[in-house]
Amino acid sequence: MKSVLIIEDDKEISDLLEIHLRDIDCSISKEYNGLTGLNKVKFENYDLIVLDVMLPGMNGLDICKEIRKSGILTPILMLTSKSEEIDKVLGLELGADDYITKPFSIKEFSARVKAIFRREELFKQTEKEGKDI
């Protein structure tokens, strides 16, 4: 079972994500504030972080930057209503692994999550076998 942290201040979106992540066999933790979400990341291990950009306490871009600065390599899927190209580029440049804009298709969200998990499994397998990717 994969462990996912959702840091999203919109409870309805957070609940929707939880339902669909549970459908693909994930255990879920949720935070609605950026600072408390960042603290959870620093003290608990997750297989994926779903991170909104616009959050109370601390915005998602700063959280992403702090996570990477701390050396934490957990995949991050940014989720935001900011759809300008510069916003997407900034999120990816700061260390996000993927970026999806609201409104979004839940099928696309699930497919992106599965793709992240597949890449992580491939990486772990090749690392275990001592191969270069």
JSON list of C-alpha atoms in Angstrom, two decimals:
[
{"chain": "A", "resi": 1, "resn": "MET", "atom": "CA", "xyz": [0.00, 0.00, 0.00]},
{"chain": "A", "resi": 2, "resn": "LYS", "atom": "CA", "xyz": [1.37, 3.42, -1.01]},
{"chain": "A", "resi": 3, "resn": "SER", "atom": "CA", "xyz": [1.27, 6.27, 1.48]},
{"chain": "A", "resi": 4, "resn": "VAL", "atom": "CA", "xyz": [0.11, 9.65, 0.14]},
{"chain": "A", "resi": 5, "resn": "LEU", "atom": "CA", "xyz": [0.02, 13.05, 1.84]},
{"chain": "A", "resi": 6, "resn": "ILE", "atom": "CA", "xyz": [-2.51, 15.50, 0.42]},
{"chain": "A", "resi": 7, "resn": "ILE", "atom": "CA", "xyz": [-1.80, 19.14, 1.30]},
{"chain": "A", "resi": 8, "resn": "GLU", "atom": "CA", "xyz": [-4.90, 20.93, -0.01]},
{"chain": "A", "resi": 9, "resn": "ASP", "atom": "CA", "xyz": [-7.00, 23.58, 1.75]},
{"chain": "A", "resi": 10, "resn": "ASP", "atom": "CA", "xyz": [-10.19, 22.83, -0.19]},
{"chain": "A", "resi": 11, "resn": "LYS", "atom": "CA", "xyz": [-11.80, 20.02, 1.82]},
{"chain": "A", "resi": 12, "resn": "GLU", "atom": "CA", "xyz": [-14.06, 18.91, -1.04]},
{"chain": "A", "resi": 13, "resn": "ILE", "atom": "CA", "xyz": [-11.12, 18.49, -3.42]},
{"chain": "A", "resi": 14, "resn": "SER", "atom": "CA", "xyz": [-9.11, 16.80, -0.69]},
{"chain": "A", "resi": 15, "resn": "ASP", "atom": "CA", "xyz": [-11.94, 14.34, -0.02]},
{"chain": "A", "resi": 16, "resn": "LEU", "atom": "CA", "xyz": [-12.36, 13.63, -3.76]},
{"chain": "A", "resi": 17, "resn": "LEU", "atom": "CA", "xyz": [-8.64, 12.91, -4.12]},
{"chain": "A", "resi": 18, "resn": "GLU", "atom": "CA", "xyz": [-8.75, 10.66, -1.06]},
{"chain": "A", "resi": 19, "resn": "ILE", "atom": "CA", "xyz": [-11.60, 8.58, -2.50]},
{"chain": "A", "resi": 20, "resn": "HIS", "atom": "CA", "xyz": [-9.80, 8.00, -5.79]},
{"chain": "A", "resi": 21, "resn": "LEU", "atom": "CA", "xyz": [-6.41, 7.38, -4.20]},
{"chain": "A", "resi": 22, "resn": "ARG", "atom": "CA", "xyz": [-7.97, 4.76, -1.93]},
{"chain": "A", "resi": 23, "resn": "ASP", "atom": "CA", "xyz": [-9.36, 3.11, -5.08]},
{"chain": "A", "resi": 24, "resn": "ILE", "atom": "CA", "xyz": [-5.76, 2.53, -6.23]},
{"chain": "A", "resi": 25, "resn": "ASP", "atom": "CA", "xyz": [-4.77, 1.10, -2.84]},
{"chain": "A", "resi": 26, "resn": "CYS", "atom": "CA", "xyz": [-3.22, 4.15, -1.15]},
{"chain": "A", "resi": 27, "resn": "SER", "atom": "CA", "xyz": [-3.33, 5.13, 2.50]},
{"chain": "A", "resi": 28, "resn": "ILE", "atom": "CA", "xyz": [-4.02, 8.83, 2.92]},
{"chain": "A", "resi": 29, "resn": "SER", "atom": "CA", "xyz": [-3.00, 11.62, 5.28]},
{"chain": "A", "resi": 30, "resn": "LYS", "atom": "CA", "xyz": [-4.43, 15.09, 4.77]},
{"chain": "A", "resi": 31, "resn": "GLU", "atom": "CA", "xyz": [-3.38, 18.57, 5.82]},
{"chain": "A", "resi": 32, "resn": "TYR", "atom": "CA", "xyz": [-5.17, 21.81, 5.05]},
{"chain": "A", "resi": 33, "resn": "ASN", "atom": "CA", "xyz": [-2.40, 24.26, 6.02]},
{"chain": "A", "resi": 34, "resn": "GLY", "atom": "CA", "xyz": [0.97, 24.62, 4.33]},
{"chain": "A", "resi": 35, "resn": "LEU", "atom": "CA", "xyz": [3.08, 24.81, 7.49]},
{"chain": "A", "resi": 36, "resn": "THR", "atom": "CA", "xyz": [1.53, 21.78, 9.14]},
{"chain": "A", "resi": 37, "resn": "GLY", "atom": "CA", "xyz": [1.83, 19.90, 5.85]},
{"chain": "A", "resi": 38, "resn": "LEU", "atom": "CA", "xyz": [5.54, 20.73, 5.61]},
{"chain": "A", "resi": 39, "resn": "ASN", "atom": "CA", "xyz": [6.08, 19.55, 9.19]},
{"chain": "A", "resi": 40, "resn": "LYS", "atom": "CA", "xyz": [4.41, 16.22, 8.38]},
{"chain": "A", "resi": 41, "resn": "VAL", "atom": "CA", "xyz": [6.69, 15.78, 5.37]},
{"chain": "A", "resi": 42, "resn": "LYS", "atom": "CA", "xyz": [9.77, 16.37, 7.52]},
{"chain": "A", "resi": 43, "resn": "PHE", "atom": "CA", "xyz": [8.82, 13.79, 10.15]},
{"chain": "A", "resi": 44, "resn": "GLU", "atom": "CA", "xyz": [6.93, 11.09, 8.24]},
{"chain": "A", "resi": 45, "resn": "ASN", "atom": "CA", "xyz": [7.68, 9.08, 5.10]},
{"chain": "A", "resi": 46, "resn": "TYR", "atom": "CA", "xyz": [5.35, 9.17, 2.11]},
{"chain": "A", "resi": 47, "resn": "ASP", "atom": "CA", "xyz": [5.39, 7.63, -1.35]},
{"chain": "A", "resi": 48, "resn": "LEU", "atom": "CA", "xyz": [3.77, 10.74, -2.86]},
{"chain": "A", "resi": 49, "resn": "ILE", "atom": "CA", "xyz": [2.90, 14.29, -1.86]},
{"chain": "A", "resi": 50, "resn": "VAL", "atom": "CA", "xyz": [-0.05, 15.96, -3.60]},
{"chain": "A", "resi": 51, "resn": "LEU", "atom": "CA", "xyz": [0.56, 19.66, -3.06]},
{"chain": "A", "resi": 52, "resn": "ASP", "atom": "CA", "xyz": [-1.72, 22.60, -3.77]},
{"chain": "A", "resi": 53, "resn": "VAL", "atom": "CA", "xyz": [0.00, 25.89, -4.60]},
{"chain": "A", "resi": 54, "resn": "MET", "atom": "CA", "xyz": [-2.38, 28.33, -2.89]},
{"chain": "A", "resi": 55, "resn": "LEU", "atom": "CA", "xyz": [-2.40, 27.38, 0.79]},
{"chain": "A", "resi": 56, "resn": "PRO", "atom": "CA", "xyz": [-2.78, 29.17, 4.11]},
{"chain": "A", "resi": 57, "resn": "GLY", "atom": "CA", "xyz": [0.32, 29.25, 6.30]},
{"chain": "A", "resi": 58, "resn": "MET", "atom": "CA", "xyz": [2.85, 28.69, 3.51]},
{"chain": "A", "resi": 59, "resn": "ASN", "atom": "CA", "xyz": [2.36, 28.41, -0.23]},
{"chain": "A", "resi": 60, "resn": "GLY", "atom": "CA", "xyz": [3.00, 25.20, -2.11]},
{"chain": "A", "resi": 61, "resn": "LEU", "atom": "CA", "xyz": [5.94, 26.54, -4.13]},
{"chain": "A", "resi": 62, "resn": "ASP", "atom": "CA", "xyz": [7.81, 27.43, -0.94]},
{"chain": "A", "resi": 63, "resn": "ILE", "atom": "CA", "xyz": [6.89, 24.05, 0.54]},
{"chain": "A", "resi": 64, "resn": "CYS", "atom": "CA", "xyz": [8.23, 22.28, -2.55]},
{"chain": "A", "resi": 65, "resn": "LYS", "atom": "CA", "xyz": [11.46, 24.29, -2.34]},
{"chain": "A", "resi": 66, "resn": "GLU", "atom": "CA", "xyz": [11.87, 23.46, 1.37]},
{"chain": "A", "resi": 67, "resn": "ILE", "atom": "CA", "xyz": [11.21, 19.77, 0.81]},
{"chain": "A", "resi": 68, "resn": "ARG", "atom": "CA", "xyz": [13.90, 19.57, -1.87]},
{"chain": "A", "resi": 69, "resn": "LYS", "atom": "CA", "xyz": [16.31, 21.73, 0.15]},
{"chain": "A", "resi": 70, "resn": "SER", "atom": "CA", "xyz": [15.90, 19.23, 3.01]},
{"chain": "A", "resi": 71, "resn": "GLY", "atom": "CA", "xyz": [17.03, 16.42, 0.71]},
{"chain": "A", "resi": 72, "resn": "ILE", "atom": "CA", "xyz": [13.65, 14.69, 0.71]},
{"chain": "A", "resi": 73, "resn": "LEU", "atom": "CA", "xyz": [13.15, 12.94, -2.65]},
{"chain": "A", "resi": 74, "resn": "THR", "atom": "CA", "xyz": [9.48, 11.97, -2.29]},
{"chain": "A", "resi": 75, "resn": "PRO", "atom": "CA", "xyz": [7.66, 12.60, -5.59]},
{"chain": "A", "resi": 76, "resn": "ILE", "atom": "CA", "xyz": [5.54, 15.77, -5.59]},
{"chain": "A", "resi": 77, "resn": "LEU", "atom": "CA", "xyz": [2.46, 16.29, -7.74]},
{"chain": "A", "resi": 78, "resn": "MET", "atom": "CA", "xyz": [1.53, 19.97, -7.76]},
{"chain": "A", "resi": 79, "resn": "LEU", "atom": "CA", "xyz": [-2.19, 20.68, -7.96]},
{"chain": "A", "resi": 80, "resn": "THR", "atom": "CA", "xyz": [-3.26, 24.25, -8.65]},
{"chain": "A", "resi": 81, "resn": "SER", "atom": "CA", "xyz": [-5.63, 26.65, -10.29]},
{"chain": "A", "resi": 82, "resn": "LYS", "atom": "CA", "xyz": [-2.65, 28.59, -11.69]},
{"chain": "A", "resi": 83, "resn": "SER", "atom": "CA", "xyz": [-2.49, 27.49, -15.30]},
{"chain": "A", "resi": 84, "resn": "GLU", "atom": "CA", "xyz": [-0.05, 30.00, -16.78]},
{"chain": "A", "resi": 85, "resn": "GLU", "atom": "CA", "xyz": [3.01, 28.41, -18.35]},
{"chain": "A", "resi": 86, "resn": "ILE", "atom": "CA", "xyz": [5.37, 30.33, -16.04]},
{"chain": "A", "resi": 87, "resn": "ASP", "atom": "CA", "xyz": [3.59, 28.90, -12.97]},
{"chain": "A", "resi": 88, "resn": "LYS", "atom": "CA", "xyz": [3.98, 25.35, -14.26]},
{"chain": "A", "resi": 89, "resn": "VAL", "atom": "CA", "xyz": [7.63, 25.90, -15.16]},
{"chain": "A", "resi": 90, "resn": "LEU", "atom": "CA", "xyz": [8.37, 27.41, -11.75]},
{"chain": "A", "resi": 91, "resn": "GLY", "atom": "CA", "xyz": [6.76, 24.49, -9.94]},
{"chain": "A", "resi": 92, "resn": "LEU", "atom": "CA", "xyz": [8.74, 21.97, -11.96]},
{"chain": "A", "resi": 93, "resn": "GLU", "atom": "CA", "xyz": [11.97, 23.96, -11.59]},
{"chain": "A", "resi": 94, "resn": "LEU", "atom": "CA", "xyz": [11.53, 24.03, -7.81]},
{"chain": "A", "resi": 95, "resn": "GLY", "atom": "CA", "xyz": [11.39, 20.24, -7.70]},
{"chain": "A", "resi": 96, "resn": "ALA", "atom": "CA", "xyz": [7.86, 19.09, -8.47]},
{"chain": "A", "resi": 97, "resn": "ASP", "atom": "CA", "xyz": [7.66, 15.86, -10.45]},
{"chain": "A", "resi": 98, "resn": "ASP", "atom": "CA", "xyz": [4.38, 16.68, -12.14]},
{"chain": "A", "resi": 99, "resn": "TYR", "atom": "CA", "xyz": [1.87, 19.52, -12.32]},
{"chain": "A", "resi": 100, "resn": "ILE", "atom": "CA", "xyz": [-1.88, 19.38, -12.91]},
{"chain": "A", "resi": 101, "resn": "THR", "atom": "CA", "xyz": [-4.24, 22.35, -13.10]},
{"chain": "A", "resi": 102, "resn": "LYS", "atom": "CA", "xyz": [-7.74, 22.79, -11.69]},
{"chain": "A", "resi": 103, "resn": "PRO", "atom": "CA", "xyz": [-10.29, 21.98, -12.86]},
{"chain": "A", "resi": 104, "resn": "PHE", "atom": "CA", "xyz": [-8.88, 18.55, -13.66]},
{"chain": "A", "resi": 105, "resn": "SER", "atom": "CA", "xyz": [-10.12, 15.17, -14.73]},
{"chain": "A", "resi": 106, "resn": "ILE", "atom": "CA", "xyz": [-9.99, 12.67, -11.88]},
{"chain": "A", "resi": 107, "resn": "LYS", "atom": "CA", "xyz": [-9.08, 9.99, -14.44]},
{"chain": "A", "resi": 108, "resn": "GLU", "atom": "CA", "xyz": [-6.09, 12.06, -15.55]},
{"chain": "A", "resi": 109, "resn": "PHE", "atom": "CA", "xyz": [-5.11, 12.64, -11.90]},
{"chain": "A", "resi": 110, "resn": "SER", "atom": "CA", "xyz": [-5.24, 8.89, -11.16]},
{"chain": "A", "resi": 111, "resn": "ALA", "atom": "CA", "xyz": [-3.24, 8.11, -14.32]},
{"chain": "A", "resi": 112, "resn": "ARG", "atom": "CA", "xyz": [-0.55, 10.63, -13.34]},
{"chain": "A", "resi": 113, "resn": "VAL", "atom": "CA", "xyz": [-0.32, 9.17, -9.84]},
{"chain": "A", "resi": 114, "resn": "LYS", "atom": "CA", "xyz": [0.02, 5.65, -11.26]},
{"chain": "A", "resi": 115, "resn": "ALA", "atom": "CA", "xyz": [2.73, 6.87, -13.66]},
{"chain": "A", "resi": 116, "resn": "ILE", "atom": "CA", "xyz": [4.67, 8.41, -10.75]},
{"chain": "A", "resi": 117, "resn": "PHE", "atom": "CA", "xyz": [4.43, 5.14, -8.81]},
{"chain": "A", "resi": 118, "resn": "ARG", "atom": "CA", "xyz": [5.60, 3.15, -11.87]},
{"chain": "A", "resi": 119, "resn": "ARG", "atom": "CA", "xyz": [8.64, 5.42, -12.31]},
{"chain": "A", "resi": 120, "resn": "GLU", "atom": "CA", "xyz": [9.50, 5.08, -8.63]},
{"chain": "A", "resi": 121, "resn": "GLU", "atom": "CA", "xyz": [9.24, 1.29, -8.77]},
{"chain": "A", "resi": 122, "resn": "LEU", "atom": "CA", "xyz": [11.41, 1.19, -11.89]},
{"chain": "A", "resi": 123, "resn": "PHE", "atom": "CA", "xyz": [13.98, 3.42, -10.22]},
{"chain": "A", "resi": 124, "resn": "LYS", "atom": "CA", "xyz": [14.04, 1.27, -7.08]},
{"chain": "A", "resi": 125, "resn": "GLN", "atom": "CA", "xyz": [14.36, -1.91, -9.14]},
{"chain": "A", "resi": 126, "resn": "THR", "atom": "CA", "xyz": [17.23, -0.62, -11.26]},
{"chain": "A", "resi": 127, "resn": "GLU", "atom": "CA", "xyz": [18.94, 0.80, -8.16]},
{"chain": "A", "resi": 128, "resn": "LYS", "atom": "CA", "xyz": [18.59, -2.58, -6.43]},
{"chain": "A", "resi": 129, "resn": "GLU", "atom": "CA", "xyz": [20.09, -4.36, -9.45]},
{"chain": "A", "resi": 130, "resn": "GLY", "atom": "CA", "xyz": [22.89, -1.78, -9.69]},
{"chain": "A", "resi": 131, "resn": "LYS", "atom": "CA", "xyz": [21.92, -0.70, -13.20]},
{"chain": "A", "resi": 132, "resn": "ASP", "atom": "CA", "xyz": [22.00, 2.78, -14.69]},
{"chain": "A", "resi": 133, "resn": "ILE", "atom": "CA", "xyz": [18.71, 4.17, -15.91]}
]
